[in-house]
Coordinates of C-alpha atoms and ligand atoms in Angstrom, one line a residue:
M195 CA 85.1 124.5 81.1
K196 CA 87.5 124.4 83.9
A197 CA 90.2 127.2 84.0
I198 CA 93.8 126.2 83.3
I199 CA 95.7 126.2 86.6
S200 CA 99.4 126.8 86.7
I201 CA 102.2 127.8 89.0
K202 CA 104.1 131.0 88.1
Q203 CA 107.4 132.0 89.6
K204 CA 106.7 135.7 89.2
I205 CA 103.9 138.2 89.6
Q206 CA 102.4 138.4 86.2
Q207 CA 101.2 141.4 84.2
N208 CA 97.9 140.9 82.4
Y209 CA 96.4 138.9 85.2
T210 CA 94.1 140.3 87.8
P211 CA 95.9 139.9 91.1
L212 CA 94.0 138.4 94.0
V213 CA 96.2 138.7 97.1
L214 CA 96.0 136.9 100.4
F215 CA 97.9 138.9 103.0
K216 CA 98.2 139.8 106.6
S217 CA 100.8 142.5 106.9
I218 CA 100.6 145.5 104.7
D219 CA 104.4 145.5 104.3
A220 CA 104.0 142.4 102.2
L221 CA 102.3 144.5 99.5
N222 CA 105.5 146.5 98.6
E223 CA 105.7 144.7 95.3
F224 CA 102.6 146.6 94.1
R225 CA 104.2 150.1 94.6
L226 CA 101.2 151.4 96.4
N227 CA 101.0 155.1 96.6
K228 CA 100.3 157.0 99.9
N229 CA 96.6 157.2 99.3
E230 CA 96.3 153.6 98.6
I231 CA 98.2 152.6 101.7
Q232 CA 96.0 155.0 103.7
Y233 CA 92.9 153.4 102.2
I234 CA 94.0 149.8 103.0
K235 CA 94.9 150.8 106.6
Q236 CA 91.5 152.4 107.1
K237 CA 89.8 149.3 105.7
I238 CA 91.7 147.0 108.0
K239 CA 90.8 149.3 110.9
D240 CA 87.2 149.1 110.0
N241 CA 87.3 145.3 109.9
K242 CA 86.8 145.1 106.2
Q243 CA 88.8 142.2 104.9
Q244 CA 88.0 142.4 101.2
I245 CA 89.8 145.4 99.8
I246 CA 89.7 146.5 96.1
I247 CA 92.2 149.0 94.7
N248 CA 90.9 150.5 91.5
R249 CA 93.6 151.4 89.0
Y250 CA 91.3 151.4 86.1
P251 CA 91.5 149.5 83.8
N252 CA 93.4 147.4 86.2
Y253 CA 92.4 146.3 89.7
L254 CA 94.1 144.9 92.7
F255 CA 92.0 142.6 94.8
L256 CA 93.2 142.1 98.4
Y257 CA 92.0 139.9 101.2
H258 CA 93.2 140.6 104.7
Y259 CA 93.6 137.4 106.7
K260 CA 92.3 137.1 110.2
K261 CA 92.6 133.8 112.0
A262 CA 89.3 132.2 113.0
K263 CA 88.5 130.3 116.2
T264 CA 88.9 126.8 114.8
K265 CA 91.0 125.4 111.9
S266 CA 87.8 124.3 110.3
D267 CA 86.3 127.8 110.3
D268 CA 89.6 129.3 109.3
L269 CA 89.8 127.3 106.1
E270 CA 86.2 127.7 105.3
N271 CA 86.3 131.5 105.8
L272 CA 89.2 131.5 103.2
R273 CA 87.3 129.4 100.7
K274 CA 84.3 131.7 101.1
A275 CA 86.4 134.9 100.9
A276 CA 88.0 133.7 97.7
A277 CA 84.5 132.9 96.2
S278 CA 83.3 136.4 97.1
S279 CA 86.4 138.0 95.7
L280 CA 86.0 136.0 92.5
S281 CA 82.5 137.2 92.0
K282 CA 83.7 140.8 92.4
I283 CA 86.5 140.2 89.9
L284 CA 84.1 138.8 87.3
E285 CA 81.8 141.7 87.9
E286 CA 84.3 144.5 87.8
T287 CA 86.9 143.4 85.3
K288 CA 87.0 142.2 81.7
L289 CA 90.2 140.2 82.1
R290 CA 89.5 136.5 82.5
K291 CA 92.9 135.7 84.0
V292 CA 93.5 135.8 87.7
Q293 CA 96.7 135.3 89.6
V294 CA 96.2 134.2 93.2
I295 CA 99.0 135.5 95.3
D296 CA 100.2 134.2 98.6
F297 CA 101.7 136.9 100.9
L298 CA 100.5 135.1 104.0
H299 CA 102.8 132.1 103.6
E300 CA 100.7 129.6 105.3
K301 CA 100.3 126.5 103.2
E302 CA 96.9 125.2 104.3
C303 CA 95.3 128.6 104.4
F304 CA 96.5 129.5 100.9
Y305 CA 95.4 126.0 99.6
A306 CA 91.9 126.6 100.9
F307 CA 91.8 130.2 99.4
T308 CA 92.9 128.9 96.0
E309 CA 90.4 126.0 96.3
G310 CA 87.7 128.6 96.9
V311 CA 88.5 130.4 93.7
I312 CA 88.4 127.2 91.6
L313 CA 85.3 125.7 93.1
A314 CA 83.5 129.1 92.8
D315 CA 84.5 129.4 89.2
Y316 CA 82.3 126.4 88.3
Q317 CA 79.4 127.0 85.8
F318 CA 77.1 124.5 84.2
T319 CA 77.2 125.7 80.6
Q320 CA 76.9 122.4 78.6
L321 CA 73.3 123.1 77.6
K322 CA 73.6 126.8 76.8
S323 CA 73.6 127.7 73.1
K324 CA 75.5 130.9 73.7
K325 CA 78.3 130.8 76.2
K326 CA 78.6 133.9 78.4
D327 CA 82.0 135.2 79.5
E328 CA 81.4 134.5 83.2
Q329 CA 84.3 132.1 83.9
L330 CA 88.0 132.3 84.2
Q331 CA 90.3 131.1 81.5
E332 CA 93.3 130.9 83.6
I333 CA 94.2 130.7 87.2
A334 CA 97.9 131.4 87.9
I335 CA 99.3 130.7 91.3
Y336 CA 102.2 132.5 93.0
S337 CA 103.2 131.0 96.4
K338 CA 106.4 130.1 98.2
K339 CA 104.6 127.4 100.0
L340 CA 102.4 125.6 97.4
K341 CA 104.5 123.3 95.2
Q342 CA 103.6 121.7 91.9
A343 CA 102.4 118.6 93.6
D344 CA 99.9 120.6 95.7
I345 CA 98.6 122.4 92.6
S346 CA 98.2 119.1 90.8
K347 CA 96.3 117.7 93.7
L348 CA 94.0 120.7 93.8
N349 CA 93.5 120.3 90.0
H350 CA 92.5 116.7 90.3
I351 CA 90.2 117.3 93.1
A352 CA 88.5 120.3 91.4
E353 CA 88.2 118.1 88.2
A354 CA 86.4 115.5 90.3
V355 CA 84.1 118.0 91.9
Y356 CA 83.3 119.6 88.5
L357 CA 82.6 116.1 87.1
S358 CA 80.1 115.2 89.9
R359 CA 78.4 118.6 89.7
D360 CA 78.1 118.3 85.9
L361 CA 76.6 114.8 86.2
V362 CA 74.0 116.0 88.8
N363 CA 73.1 119.1 86.7
L364 CA 72.5 117.1 83.5
P365 CA 68.7 116.4 83.2
V366 CA 67.6 112.9 82.6
S367 CA 67.0 113.5 78.9
A368 CA 70.8 114.2 78.6
L369 CA 71.8 111.5 81.1
P370 CA 69.6 108.5 80.8
T371 CA 71.2 105.2 82.0
P372 CA 73.0 104.4 78.7
A373 CA 74.7 107.8 78.6
F374 CA 75.6 107.5 82.3
A375 CA 77.1 104.1 81.8
K376 CA 79.1 105.5 78.9
I377 CA 80.6 108.3 80.9
I378 CA 81.5 105.9 83.8
A379 CA 83.3 103.6 81.3
E380 CA 85.1 106.6 79.7
K381 CA 86.3 108.1 83.0
A382 CA 87.5 104.7 84.2
E383 CA 89.4 104.0 81.1
E384 CA 91.0 107.5 81.1
S385 CA 92.2 107.1 84.6
G386 CA 93.3 103.4 84.6
I387 CA 90.4 102.1 86.8
K388 CA 89.2 98.6 86.1
V389 CA 85.5 98.7 85.2
E390 CA 82.8 96.2 84.5
I391 CA 79.2 97.3 83.8
F392 CA 76.5 94.7 84.4
G393 CA 73.6 95.3 82.0
K394 CA 70.0 94.0 82.3
K395 CA 70.8 90.4 81.2
K396 CA 73.6 90.1 83.7
L397 CA 71.4 91.6 86.5
Q398 CA 68.7 89.0 85.6
S399 CA 71.2 86.1 85.8
L400 CA 72.4 87.4 89.1
K401 CA 68.8 87.7 90.3
M402 CA 69.2 91.3 91.4
G403 CA 65.5 91.7 92.0
G404 CA 65.8 95.1 93.7
I405 CA 67.4 96.9 90.8
L406 CA 65.2 95.1 88.3
S407 CA 61.9 95.9 90.0
V408 CA 62.6 99.6 90.3
N409 CA 63.5 99.5 86.6
Q410 CA 60.3 97.8 85.5
G411 CA 58.5 101.0 84.7
S412 CA 61.4 102.4 82.6
I413 CA 62.1 102.5 78.9
D414 CA 65.9 102.4 79.6
P415 CA 67.8 99.4 80.9
P416 CA 69.4 99.4 84.4
F417 CA 73.0 98.8 85.2
L418 CA 75.4 98.0 88.0
A419 CA 78.8 99.5 87.5
C420 CA 81.7 97.9 89.4
L421 CA 84.9 100.0 89.4
E422 CA 88.1 98.8 91.0
W423 CA 91.3 100.8 91.7
K424 CA 94.0 98.5 93.0
P425 CA 97.5 99.7 92.2
K426 CA 100.6 97.8 93.4
N427 CA 101.7 98.4 97.0
T428 CA 98.3 99.4 98.3
T429 CA 98.4 100.3 102.0
N430 CA 95.1 98.5 102.7
K431 CA 94.7 94.8 102.0
K432 CA 90.9 94.8 102.0
P433 CA 89.1 97.4 99.9
I434 CA 87.3 100.5 100.9
V435 CA 84.0 100.0 99.0
L436 CA 81.9 103.0 98.0
V437 CA 78.3 102.6 96.9
G438 CA 76.3 105.4 95.2
K439 CA 72.6 105.7 94.6
G440 CA 72.2 106.1 90.8
I441 CA 68.6 107.0 90.3
V442 CA 68.9 109.2 87.2
Y443 CA 65.4 110.5 87.7
D444 CA 62.9 109.9 90.5
T445 CA 59.3 110.4 89.6
G446 CA 58.3 108.4 92.6
G447 CA 56.9 105.7 90.3
L448 CA 53.2 104.7 90.8
N449 CA 53.4 106.6 94.1
I450 CA 54.1 109.6 91.9
K451 CA 55.6 112.7 93.4
T452 CA 53.2 115.7 93.6
G453 CA 53.5 119.4 93.6
S454 CA 57.0 120.7 93.1
S455 CA 58.6 117.7 94.8
M456 CA 59.7 116.2 91.4
E457 CA 61.3 119.3 90.2
D458 CA 64.9 118.7 91.2
M459 CA 64.8 114.9 91.0
K460 CA 67.5 114.8 88.3
C461 CA 69.7 115.1 91.4
D462 CA 68.8 111.6 92.6
M463 CA 72.1 110.2 91.2
A464 CA 74.2 112.6 93.2
G465 CA 75.5 109.7 95.4
A466 CA 76.6 107.8 92.3
A467 CA 78.2 110.9 90.8
A468 CA 80.2 111.6 94.0
V469 CA 81.3 108.0 94.3
L470 CA 82.5 108.0 90.6
A471 CA 84.2 111.3 91.1
T472 CA 86.0 110.1 94.2
I473 CA 87.5 106.9 92.7
Y474 CA 88.4 108.9 89.6
A475 CA 90.3 111.5 91.7
I476 CA 92.0 108.7 93.7
A477 CA 93.2 107.1 90.5
K478 CA 94.3 110.5 89.0
L479 CA 96.2 111.2 92.2
Q480 CA 97.7 107.8 92.0
L481 CA 97.0 107.1 95.6
N482 CA 98.1 103.7 96.7
K483 CA 94.7 102.8 98.2
Y484 CA 92.6 99.8 97.3
V485 CA 89.1 101.3 96.4
V486 CA 86.0 99.8 94.9
A487 CA 83.0 101.7 93.7
L488 CA 79.6 100.2 93.0
I489 CA 76.9 102.2 91.2
P490 CA 73.4 100.7 90.8
A491 CA 71.5 102.8 88.3
T492 CA 68.1 103.2 86.8
D493 CA 65.4 105.8 86.6
N494 CA 62.2 105.4 88.8
R495 CA 59.4 105.9 86.3
L496 CA 56.0 104.4 85.7
N497 CA 54.4 102.6 82.8
G498 CA 52.1 99.7 82.5
N499 CA 54.8 97.4 83.8
A500 CA 55.9 99.5 86.7
Y501 CA 56.4 97.9 90.1
A502 CA 53.5 98.6 92.4
S503 CA 52.9 99.0 96.1
G504 CA 51.9 95.6 97.5
D505 CA 54.5 93.8 95.3
V506 CA 56.9 91.6 97.0
V507 CA 60.4 91.7 95.6
K508 CA 63.1 89.1 96.0
M509 CA 66.4 90.7 96.4
F510 CA 69.9 89.6 95.3
D511 CA 70.6 88.0 98.7
G512 CA 67.2 86.2 98.8
T513 CA 65.5 88.6 101.3
T514 CA 61.9 89.3 100.3
V515 CA 60.8 92.9 100.5
E516 CA 57.2 94.2 100.6
V517 CA 57.0 97.4 98.6
I518 CA 54.8 99.8 100.5
N519 CA 55.8 102.9 98.6
T520 CA 57.4 102.9 95.2
D521 CA 59.0 106.3 96.0
A522 CA 61.3 104.6 98.5
E523 CA 63.2 103.2 95.6
G524 CA 66.7 104.2 96.5
R525 CA 67.0 101.7 99.3
I526 CA 65.8 98.9 97.0
I527 CA 68.5 99.4 94.4
L528 CA 71.2 100.1 97.0
A529 CA 70.3 96.9 98.9
D530 CA 71.3 94.7 95.9
A531 CA 74.6 96.5 95.6
L532 CA 75.3 96.3 99.4
A533 CA 74.7 92.5 99.4
Y534 CA 76.8 92.1 96.3
A535 CA 79.6 94.0 98.0
K536 CA 80.1 91.2 100.6
K537 CA 82.1 89.4 98.0
Y538 CA 84.8 92.0 98.3
D539 CA 85.1 91.5 102.1
P540 CA 85.3 95.3 102.6
E541 CA 87.5 96.9 105.2
L542 CA 84.8 99.6 105.3
L543 CA 81.8 100.3 103.1
I544 CA 80.4 103.8 102.7
D545 CA 77.2 104.3 100.8
V546 CA 76.1 107.7 99.5
A547 CA 72.5 108.5 98.6
T548 CA 70.0 111.2 98.2
L549 CA 67.8 108.9 100.2
T550 CA 65.2 110.7 102.3
G551 CA 63.3 113.9 102.6
A552 CA 63.5 113.3 106.3
A553 CA 67.3 113.8 106.2
Q554 CA 66.8 117.1 104.4
R555 CA 64.2 118.3 106.8
A556 CA 66.3 117.3 109.8
I557 CA 69.5 119.4 109.1
G558 CA 68.9 121.2 105.8
S559 CA 71.8 121.6 103.4
Y560 CA 74.5 122.4 105.9
G561 CA 75.7 118.9 106.4
I562 CA 75.5 115.2 105.8
V563 CA 73.2 112.8 107.8
A564 CA 75.2 109.8 108.8
M565 CA 74.9 106.5 110.7
E566 CA 77.3 103.7 111.3
E567 CA 77.4 100.0 112.3
K568 CA 80.7 98.4 113.4
A569 CA 82.5 101.5 112.2
K570 CA 82.9 103.8 115.2
T571 CA 86.6 104.7 114.5
P572 CA 86.1 105.3 110.8
M573 CA 83.1 107.5 111.7
K574 CA 85.2 109.5 114.1
N575 CA 87.8 110.0 111.4
L576 CA 85.2 110.8 108.8
K577 CA 83.9 113.6 111.0
I578 CA 87.5 115.0 111.3
S579 CA 87.7 115.0 107.5
G580 CA 84.2 116.5 107.3
D581 CA 85.3 119.5 109.5
Y582 CA 88.5 119.9 107.5
V583 CA 86.9 120.1 104.0
Y584 CA 83.7 121.6 105.4
E585 CA 81.4 118.8 104.2
R586 CA 80.3 118.1 107.7
I587 CA 78.9 114.9 109.2
A588 CA 75.9 114.9 111.5
E589 CA 75.7 111.5 113.1
F590 CA 72.3 110.1 114.0
P591 CA 71.5 107.2 116.4
F592 CA 71.3 103.8 115.0
W593 CA 69.5 102.0 117.8
S594 CA 68.0 98.6 117.1
E595 CA 64.5 99.8 118.0
Y596 CA 64.4 101.7 114.7
E597 CA 64.3 98.3 112.9
E598 CA 61.0 97.3 114.4
S599 CA 59.0 99.4 112.1
L600 CA 60.3 97.6 109.1
Q601 CA 58.6 94.3 109.9
S602 CA 56.2 93.0 107.3
D603 CA 53.3 90.6 107.6
I604 CA 53.8 88.9 104.3
A605 CA 57.5 89.3 103.5
D606 CA 60.8 89.4 105.4
I607 CA 60.8 93.2 105.6
K608 CA 59.0 96.2 104.1
N609 CA 60.6 99.2 102.4
L610 CA 59.0 101.8 104.6
G611 CA 59.3 102.5 108.3
G612 CA 57.0 104.5 110.5
A613 CA 56.2 108.2 110.4
E614 CA 59.2 109.2 112.5
A615 CA 62.9 109.3 111.9
G616 CA 62.6 108.3 108.2
M617 CA 66.3 108.8 107.6
I618 CA 67.2 106.3 110.3
T619 CA 64.7 103.6 109.3
A620 CA 65.9 104.0 105.7
G621 CA 69.5 103.4 107.1
K622 CA 68.3 100.4 109.1
F623 CA 66.7 98.9 105.9
L624 CA 70.1 99.2 104.2
A625 CA 72.1 97.8 107.1
K626 CA 70.1 94.6 106.9
F627 CA 72.0 93.8 103.7
T628 CA 75.5 94.4 105.2
D629 CA 77.8 92.3 107.4
Y630 CA 80.9 94.5 107.3
P631 CA 81.9 97.8 108.9
Y632 CA 79.3 100.2 107.5
I633 CA 78.7 103.9 107.2
H634 CA 75.6 105.3 105.6
L635 CA 75.6 108.9 104.2
D636 CA 72.2 110.5 103.4
I637 CA 73.0 113.6 101.3
A638 CA 69.4 114.6 100.4
G639 CA 70.0 118.0 102.0
P640 CA 73.3 119.2 100.6
A641 CA 73.5 117.4 97.2
F642 CA 71.6 120.0 95.3
L643 CA 71.0 123.7 96.2
S644 CA 68.2 125.9 95.0
K645 CA 70.4 128.9 95.3
T646 CA 74.1 129.6 95.3
D647 CA 75.8 129.4 98.7
S648 CA 79.3 130.9 98.2
Y649 CA 81.5 128.5 96.3
R650 CA 78.7 125.9 96.2
K651 CA 76.8 126.9 93.2
K652 CA 73.1 126.6 92.6
G653 CA 72.4 123.0 91.5
G654 CA 74.7 120.0 92.1
T655 CA 77.3 120.7 94.8
G656 CA 79.6 117.6 94.3
I657 CA 79.2 116.8 98.0
P658 CA 80.7 114.5 99.4
T659 CA 83.5 114.1 96.9
R660 CA 86.1 116.2 98.7
L661 CA 85.1 114.5 102.0
L662 CA 85.7 111.0 100.7
I663 CA 89.0 111.8 99.0
D664 CA 90.4 113.4 102.1
F665 CA 89.1 110.6 104.3
I666 CA 90.5 107.8 102.2
E667 CA 93.8 109.6 101.6
K668 CA 94.4 110.2 105.4
N669 CA 93.1 107.0 107.0
F670 CA 94.1 103.9 105.0
Ligands
LIG806 N1 65.0 110.8 96.1 C1 64.1 110.9 97.2 C2 64.6 111.6 98.4 C3 65.0 113.0 98.2 C4 64.1 114.0 98.7 C5 66.2 113.4 97.7 C6 64.5 115.3 98.6 C7 66.5 114.8 97.5 C8 65.7 115.7 98.0 C9 63.7 109.5 97.7 O1 63.7 108.4 96.7 C10 62.3 109.6 98.2 O2 61.4 109.8 97.4 N2 62.1 109.4 99.5 C11 60.8 109.5 100.0 C12 60.6 108.3 100.8 C13 59.3 108.1 101.4 C14 58.3 107.6 100.3 C15 59.4 107.1 102.5 C16 60.8 110.7 101.0 O3 61.8 110.9 101.7 O4 59.8 111.5 100.9
LIG807 ZN1 61.9 108.2 95.7
LIG808 ZN1 65.0 108.7 95.1

């Protein structure tokens, strides 16, 4: 459960105060005694920014602000500081109500600090039979700078991040394709997004051979969800189209994954989750942006009917693809959605996918591997948003030579490139199905963490939901 977030005009009793401050004079309100003041001064002198005043059973949690070298680092330091303070609060106190207090009076800084608290407070508890008392019930905010509109924005964004984390954390038994389709339909309806979900029959009539072949080994039907947010007075005429990889579980198929490499593969719909969460937040925020989200979904399993290496698949746009490895399934389902997206004449299309182990090996979990075609300026702006929300972009080259390894002897192309630069050849495969300004995001590294990293909890991170919301809000 997400904590209730509200603005309060006064400092509250019965809430644990978490205070962002720079000058010690700002703390007058708390009637500090001499010893406490001395203690705080000493801490500041020792470069200790996190300061805890124990007035058992009450506590005062303070964070002393120091400006970082860049804006990006400054805001990220604050998110992390808030996360670390929150874990101390949950450890030390019984009270599950926190008031985040702004004595710094810098809007962006305090926004980031509060965001850190909310994102760090996430827990995946849906499948626990006994709920532990490890989450906040309420987060009250006291600030002269943050207004109701800012809090409401923060709330919607947090809700979206929580949604995408939950979806990623649900195992396939709890989120097979029918359950996923149901949640997509519910979220769309709740937020006023137009939604159409193509089931197996419709995909057959559309000849979406990519999605259908990956689905052959499955007991659950595939789908392609098409969501459209188009309020009156949109600032962009042509839509921003988002496409998310929705493999609800990736066994590898007949090229079955070995060792522990299948362990976390419930995360293989993280792209779909982020894309759904993004359009959901944009609708909740009532942004006047024309946005479309396409989610192709199935699991990648094996039975007697499973697609096999050596098969040639005829895709939605007529391209024939020789399947070399059934574990390179993401690009096959995405290709149908990318070709289908042409009908929207996108101003820009961004796809999001846990696509390759190569991307994960290249940069780990600290950023998002990205490539672009005909989208230099959007890529530049996406990087700016990436630094701002700290879901950073690492751009890779997209030279035409990388395409060569996709040549097939018996079909138009094959679904596997050479041994090198696997994340780029995968991107090149996808680009063959596009004719519009295109950005490819490979989130295999940061989508799912094996251990908690500050406010990004173990499991689904929700990346790049915050990135996409910020980018769309600021650029169209
Ligand atoms: N879903 C995986 C990629 C992945 C790896 C996501 C690690 C998250 C963490 C994808 O479908 C896959 O299996 N890719 C293969 C492709 C290979 C067969 C060309 C890979 O990268 O190993
Ligand atoms: Zn795979
Ligand atoms: Zn996959």
